[in-house]
Amino acid sequence: MTHSPMIVLDRVSKSFDGGTQLAVSDVSFTVRTGEFVAIVGGSGSGKTTTLKTINRLIEADAGSIGVDGSDVLTVSPFELRRRIGYVFQGIGLFPHLSVAENIGITPQLLGWSAADIRARTLELLDLVDLPRDFAQRMPAALSGGQRQRVGVARALAARPGILLMDEPFGALDPLTRDALGTSYRRLHEQMRLTTLMVTHDVFEAVLLADRILVMRDGRIVADGTPHDLLNEHPDAAVRTLMDMPRRQSDRVQSLLRNGNGASRA
């Protein structure tokens, strides 16, 4: 089955500090409808800047960006952001609003009726595996994992086809992070979303994404499936980066076989 392009970046560049700091340089890639694509790379590689140019939280200096067939510059930033869900590490729930009020913010701004907002809120609580009675709780009463689930629900409230995720699980403990990542991947497939996720965790990218983009110094230096990038790549630094999940897996397997931790050296 052929999937149409949903996000298209064509030679996008962005600099800061009056042009002296080049954050993104000549970046081009396409995310097709229904794909889950992860962007990985070291700190300062341009991952988050690239992500934010798509919903115009950061304006690109050069190049073009298309979302669902439209140039993003032809759509007001506010309208664009209501059509694209956005989840980030800090979660950003409004502390003075209940869970239901947080989830319902965008539908309310779009003029939905109170009945439709309530129905959508309950539907989303079910989808992100939270009890419906959490609707009246305040964010401070929730765990970090629960707050992040509410953040995902809020991003999906207005039924966007695209979700941008910036280190969405990075602040969580490993068990919660793994559970929430698996839960979101299931949600991605169930709702037929198009997802672009920034993560510093290569293992997370390998487990969740259909495709991985590797960035370095503001450029994309690799683009392929987890299988392809794990097996071989001409760039030595990309090979080293993609060897990390294999090394972690090999260490665990060795510990299971030896049972004494001697393989840690």
Short mmCIF file of C-alpha atoms in Angstrom, two decimals:
data_model
loop_
_atom_site.label_atom_id
_atom_site.label_comp_id
_atom_site.label_asym_id
_atom_site.label_seq_id
_atom_site.Cartn_x
_atom_site.Cartn_y
_atom_site.Cartn_z
CA MET A 1 0.00 0.00 0.00
CA THR A 2 1.29 3.45 -0.95
CA HIS A 3 0.92 6.16 1.69
CA SER A 4 0.83 9.82 0.71
CA PRO A 5 3.35 12.31 2.13
CA MET A 6 2.09 13.92 5.37
CA ILE A 7 5.17 15.92 6.41
CA VAL A 8 7.68 17.14 3.83
CA LEU A 9 10.82 19.17 4.62
CA ASP A 10 12.79 20.43 1.63
CA ARG A 11 16.23 21.96 2.30
CA VAL A 12 15.20 23.51 5.61
CA SER A 13 17.79 25.58 7.48
CA LYS A 14 17.71 27.58 10.71
CA SER A 15 20.35 29.66 12.47
CA PHE A 16 20.42 31.60 15.74
CA ASP A 17 22.44 34.49 17.19
CA GLY A 18 22.19 36.58 14.07
CA GLY A 19 23.19 33.75 11.79
CA THR A 20 26.37 32.78 13.63
CA GLN A 21 24.98 29.54 15.10
CA LEU A 22 23.66 27.14 12.45
CA ALA A 23 21.24 24.75 14.16
CA VAL A 24 19.71 23.07 11.10
CA SER A 25 21.37 22.93 7.69
CA ASP A 26 19.72 21.88 4.43
CA VAL A 27 17.48 19.23 5.99
CA SER A 28 15.16 17.28 3.71
CA PHE A 29 12.94 14.30 4.51
CA THR A 30 9.39 13.01 4.10
CA VAL A 31 7.14 11.32 6.64
CA ARG A 32 4.32 9.40 5.00
CA THR A 33 0.80 9.00 6.35
CA GLY A 34 0.74 6.44 9.15
CA GLU A 35 4.51 6.30 9.62
CA PHE A 36 6.24 6.46 13.01
CA VAL A 37 9.58 8.19 12.47
CA ALA A 38 12.17 8.88 15.18
CA ILE A 39 14.92 11.51 15.03
CA VAL A 40 18.00 10.63 17.09
CA GLY A 41 21.34 12.33 17.62
CA GLY A 42 23.48 13.99 20.26
CA SER A 43 22.71 17.18 22.14
CA GLY A 44 22.84 20.17 19.82
CA SER A 45 22.44 18.06 16.69
CA GLY A 46 19.33 19.99 15.60
CA LYS A 47 16.63 17.45 16.47
CA THR A 48 14.28 19.66 18.45
CA THR A 49 14.81 22.71 16.23
CA THR A 50 13.84 20.61 13.21
CA LEU A 51 10.72 19.35 14.97
CA LYS A 52 9.62 22.83 16.01
CA THR A 53 9.90 24.24 12.50
CA ILE A 54 7.06 21.91 11.46
CA ASN A 55 4.45 23.55 13.69
CA ARG A 56 6.18 26.94 13.46
CA LEU A 57 7.19 27.17 17.09
CA ILE A 58 10.45 28.07 15.36
CA GLU A 59 10.39 29.72 11.94
CA ALA A 60 12.78 28.26 9.38
CA ASP A 61 15.17 30.66 7.67
CA ALA A 62 15.22 28.79 4.37
CA GLY A 63 13.57 25.87 2.61
CA SER A 64 9.96 24.76 2.60
CA ILE A 65 7.79 22.67 4.93
CA GLY A 66 4.58 20.97 3.87
CA VAL A 67 1.98 19.43 6.16
CA ASP A 68 -0.86 17.38 4.70
CA GLY A 69 -0.37 18.93 1.28
CA SER A 70 -0.17 22.58 2.41
CA ASP A 71 2.82 24.86 2.86
CA VAL A 72 2.91 25.73 6.57
CA LEU A 73 3.52 29.40 5.71
CA THR A 74 0.03 29.57 4.17
CA VAL A 75 -1.57 28.65 7.52
CA SER A 76 -1.53 30.82 10.63
CA PRO A 77 0.70 29.39 13.37
CA PHE A 78 -2.25 29.11 15.76
CA GLU A 79 -4.41 27.21 13.30
CA LEU A 80 -1.50 24.98 12.34
CA ARG A 81 -0.80 24.03 15.97
CA ARG A 82 -4.43 23.14 16.53
CA ARG A 83 -4.16 20.67 13.65
CA ILE A 84 -0.92 19.08 14.91
CA GLY A 85 -0.65 17.42 18.31
CA TYR A 86 2.48 18.23 20.29
CA VAL A 87 3.87 16.33 23.29
CA PHE A 88 7.09 17.27 25.07
CA GLN A 89 9.13 16.09 28.02
CA GLY A 90 8.02 18.82 30.41
CA ILE A 91 4.39 17.73 29.91
CA GLY A 92 3.18 21.31 30.45
CA LEU A 93 -0.19 20.60 32.02
CA PHE A 94 -1.88 23.68 33.46
CA PRO A 95 -1.62 23.08 37.24
CA HIS A 96 -4.75 25.08 38.09
CA LEU A 97 -6.95 23.07 35.69
CA SER A 98 -8.34 19.59 36.18
CA VAL A 99 -7.40 16.69 33.92
CA ALA A 100 -10.66 17.14 32.00
CA GLU A 101 -10.07 20.88 31.60
CA ASN A 102 -6.51 20.29 30.38
CA ILE A 103 -7.66 17.77 27.79
CA GLY A 104 -10.54 19.96 26.66
CA ILE A 105 -8.61 23.19 26.06
CA THR A 106 -8.14 22.89 22.30
CA PRO A 107 -11.67 21.60 21.55
CA GLN A 108 -13.01 24.49 23.63
CA LEU A 109 -10.96 26.98 21.61
CA LEU A 110 -12.35 25.38 18.46
CA GLY A 111 -15.92 25.92 19.65
CA TRP A 112 -16.91 22.37 20.51
CA SER A 113 -20.01 21.93 22.66
CA ALA A 114 -19.60 21.01 26.34
CA ALA A 115 -21.21 17.62 25.67
CA ASP A 116 -18.80 16.83 22.81
CA ILE A 117 -15.80 17.89 24.91
CA ARG A 118 -16.90 15.68 27.79
CA ALA A 119 -17.45 12.71 25.48
CA ARG A 120 -14.05 13.20 23.84
CA THR A 121 -12.34 13.54 27.23
CA LEU A 122 -13.78 10.24 28.47
CA GLU A 123 -12.90 8.55 25.18
CA LEU A 124 -9.30 9.73 25.45
CA LEU A 125 -8.95 8.67 29.08
CA ASP A 126 -9.94 5.18 27.93
CA LEU A 127 -7.45 5.33 25.05
CA VAL A 128 -4.50 6.33 27.25
CA ASP A 129 -5.42 3.75 29.91
CA LEU A 130 -6.48 6.12 32.69
CA PRO A 131 -9.62 5.63 34.80
CA ARG A 132 -12.46 7.95 33.89
CA ASP A 133 -12.68 9.31 37.42
CA PHE A 134 -9.27 10.91 36.85
CA ALA A 135 -11.11 13.56 34.85
CA GLN A 136 -11.69 15.64 37.98
CA ARG A 137 -8.23 15.21 39.46
CA MET A 138 -5.63 17.97 39.46
CA PRO A 139 -2.22 17.40 37.83
CA ALA A 140 -0.44 17.56 41.21
CA ALA A 141 -2.34 14.44 42.30
CA LEU A 142 -0.94 12.36 39.43
CA SER A 143 2.31 10.47 39.00
CA GLY A 144 4.76 11.49 36.27
CA GLY A 145 3.59 8.68 34.01
CA GLN A 146 -0.05 9.58 34.55
CA ARG A 147 0.62 13.24 33.77
CA GLN A 148 2.39 12.25 30.56
CA ARG A 149 -0.61 10.12 29.55
CA VAL A 150 -2.81 13.18 30.09
CA GLY A 151 -0.36 15.15 27.94
CA VAL A 152 -0.81 12.64 25.12
CA ALA A 153 -4.60 12.77 25.54
CA ARG A 154 -4.56 16.57 25.38
CA ALA A 155 -2.46 16.50 22.20
CA LEU A 156 -5.00 14.16 20.59
CA ALA A 157 -8.12 15.97 21.78
CA ALA A 158 -8.95 17.76 18.51
CA ARG A 159 -8.33 14.61 16.45
CA PRO A 160 -5.10 15.67 14.71
CA GLY A 161 -3.65 13.30 12.15
CA ILE A 162 -0.09 14.24 13.15
CA LEU A 163 1.64 14.04 16.51
CA LEU A 164 5.03 15.65 17.14
CA MET A 165 6.80 14.32 20.22
CA ASP A 166 9.92 15.89 21.77
CA GLU A 167 11.59 13.51 24.26
CA PRO A 168 8.08 12.61 25.48
CA PHE A 169 9.16 9.87 27.89
CA GLY A 170 12.61 11.13 28.85
CA ALA A 171 11.78 12.27 32.39
CA LEU A 172 10.16 8.98 33.40
CA ASP A 173 11.64 6.01 35.22
CA PRO A 174 12.64 3.10 32.93
CA LEU A 175 9.64 0.88 33.68
CA THR A 176 7.11 3.67 33.18
CA ARG A 177 8.96 4.85 30.08
CA ASP A 178 8.85 1.39 28.51
CA ALA A 179 5.17 0.89 29.36
CA LEU A 180 4.16 4.30 28.05
CA GLY A 181 6.19 3.91 24.86
CA THR A 182 4.55 0.57 24.14
CA SER A 183 1.14 2.01 24.94
CA TYR A 184 1.69 4.97 22.61
CA ARG A 185 2.86 2.75 19.74
CA ARG A 186 -0.40 0.79 20.09
CA LEU A 187 -2.33 4.06 20.11
CA HIS A 188 -0.43 5.26 17.02
CA GLU A 189 -1.58 2.20 15.12
CA GLN A 190 -5.12 2.19 16.51
CA MET A 191 -5.72 5.84 15.58
CA ARG A 192 -3.71 5.67 12.33
CA LEU A 193 -1.57 8.59 13.36
CA THR A 194 1.51 10.01 11.70
CA THR A 195 4.16 10.40 14.41
CA LEU A 196 7.50 12.21 14.39
CA MET A 197 9.40 11.72 17.66
CA VAL A 198 12.67 13.22 18.86
CA THR A 199 14.57 11.05 21.32
CA HIS A 200 18.14 10.72 22.56
CA ASP A 201 17.47 7.05 23.36
CA VAL A 202 18.49 4.95 20.35
CA PHE A 203 17.08 1.80 21.92
CA GLU A 204 13.69 3.50 22.26
CA ALA A 205 13.83 4.57 18.61
CA VAL A 206 14.68 1.04 17.47
CA LEU A 207 11.80 -0.48 19.43
CA LEU A 208 9.11 2.06 18.51
CA ALA A 209 9.85 3.59 15.11
CA ASP A 210 9.30 2.42 11.54
CA ARG A 211 12.14 4.66 10.39
CA ILE A 212 15.03 6.44 12.09
CA LEU A 213 16.69 9.70 11.05
CA VAL A 214 20.13 10.33 12.55
CA MET A 215 21.19 13.99 12.89
CA ARG A 216 24.65 15.42 13.48
CA ASP A 217 25.70 19.08 13.34
CA GLY A 218 22.32 20.15 11.99
CA ARG A 219 22.26 17.65 9.14
CA ILE A 220 20.67 14.28 8.52
CA VAL A 221 23.47 11.74 8.14
CA ALA A 222 21.35 8.57 8.04
CA ASP A 223 17.75 7.67 7.15
CA GLY A 224 16.53 4.09 7.22
CA THR A 225 14.57 1.39 8.96
CA PRO A 226 15.85 0.12 12.32
CA HIS A 227 16.78 -3.14 10.60
CA ASP A 228 18.83 -1.39 7.92
CA LEU A 229 20.65 0.97 10.30
CA LEU A 230 21.40 -1.77 12.82
CA ASN A 231 22.99 -3.93 10.15
CA GLU A 232 25.28 -1.57 8.29
CA HIS A 233 25.94 2.07 7.43
CA PRO A 234 28.90 3.69 5.65
CA ASP A 235 29.25 6.43 8.31
CA ALA A 236 31.41 5.20 11.20
CA ALA A 237 29.73 7.48 13.76
CA VAL A 238 26.29 6.23 12.73
CA ARG A 239 27.52 2.64 13.06
CA THR A 240 28.79 3.39 16.57
CA LEU A 241 25.50 5.03 17.55
CA MET A 242 23.40 2.17 16.19
CA ASP A 243 25.66 -0.41 17.86
CA MET A 244 24.46 0.80 21.27
CA PRO A 245 21.18 -1.20 21.31
CA ARG A 246 23.03 -4.32 20.15
CA ARG A 247 25.68 -3.93 22.87
CA GLN A 248 23.01 -3.46 25.52
CA SER A 249 21.16 -6.54 24.34
CA ASP A 250 24.35 -8.59 24.16
CA ARG A 251 25.28 -7.64 27.74
CA VAL A 252 21.89 -8.71 29.05
CA GLN A 253 22.07 -12.00 27.15
CA SER A 254 25.57 -12.63 28.48
CA LEU A 255 24.48 -11.92 32.06
CA LEU A 256 21.61 -14.34 31.65
CA ARG A 257 24.00 -17.01 30.41
CA ASN A 258 26.82 -16.42 32.90
CA GLY A 259 24.88 -15.18 35.90
CA ASN A 260 27.89 -13.54 37.55
CA GLY A 261 28.27 -10.11 35.93
CA ALA A 262 31.74 -10.97 34.63
CA SER A 263 30.77 -9.79 31.16
CA ARG A 264 30.44 -6.18 32.26
CA ALA A 265 34.10 -5.46 31.59
#
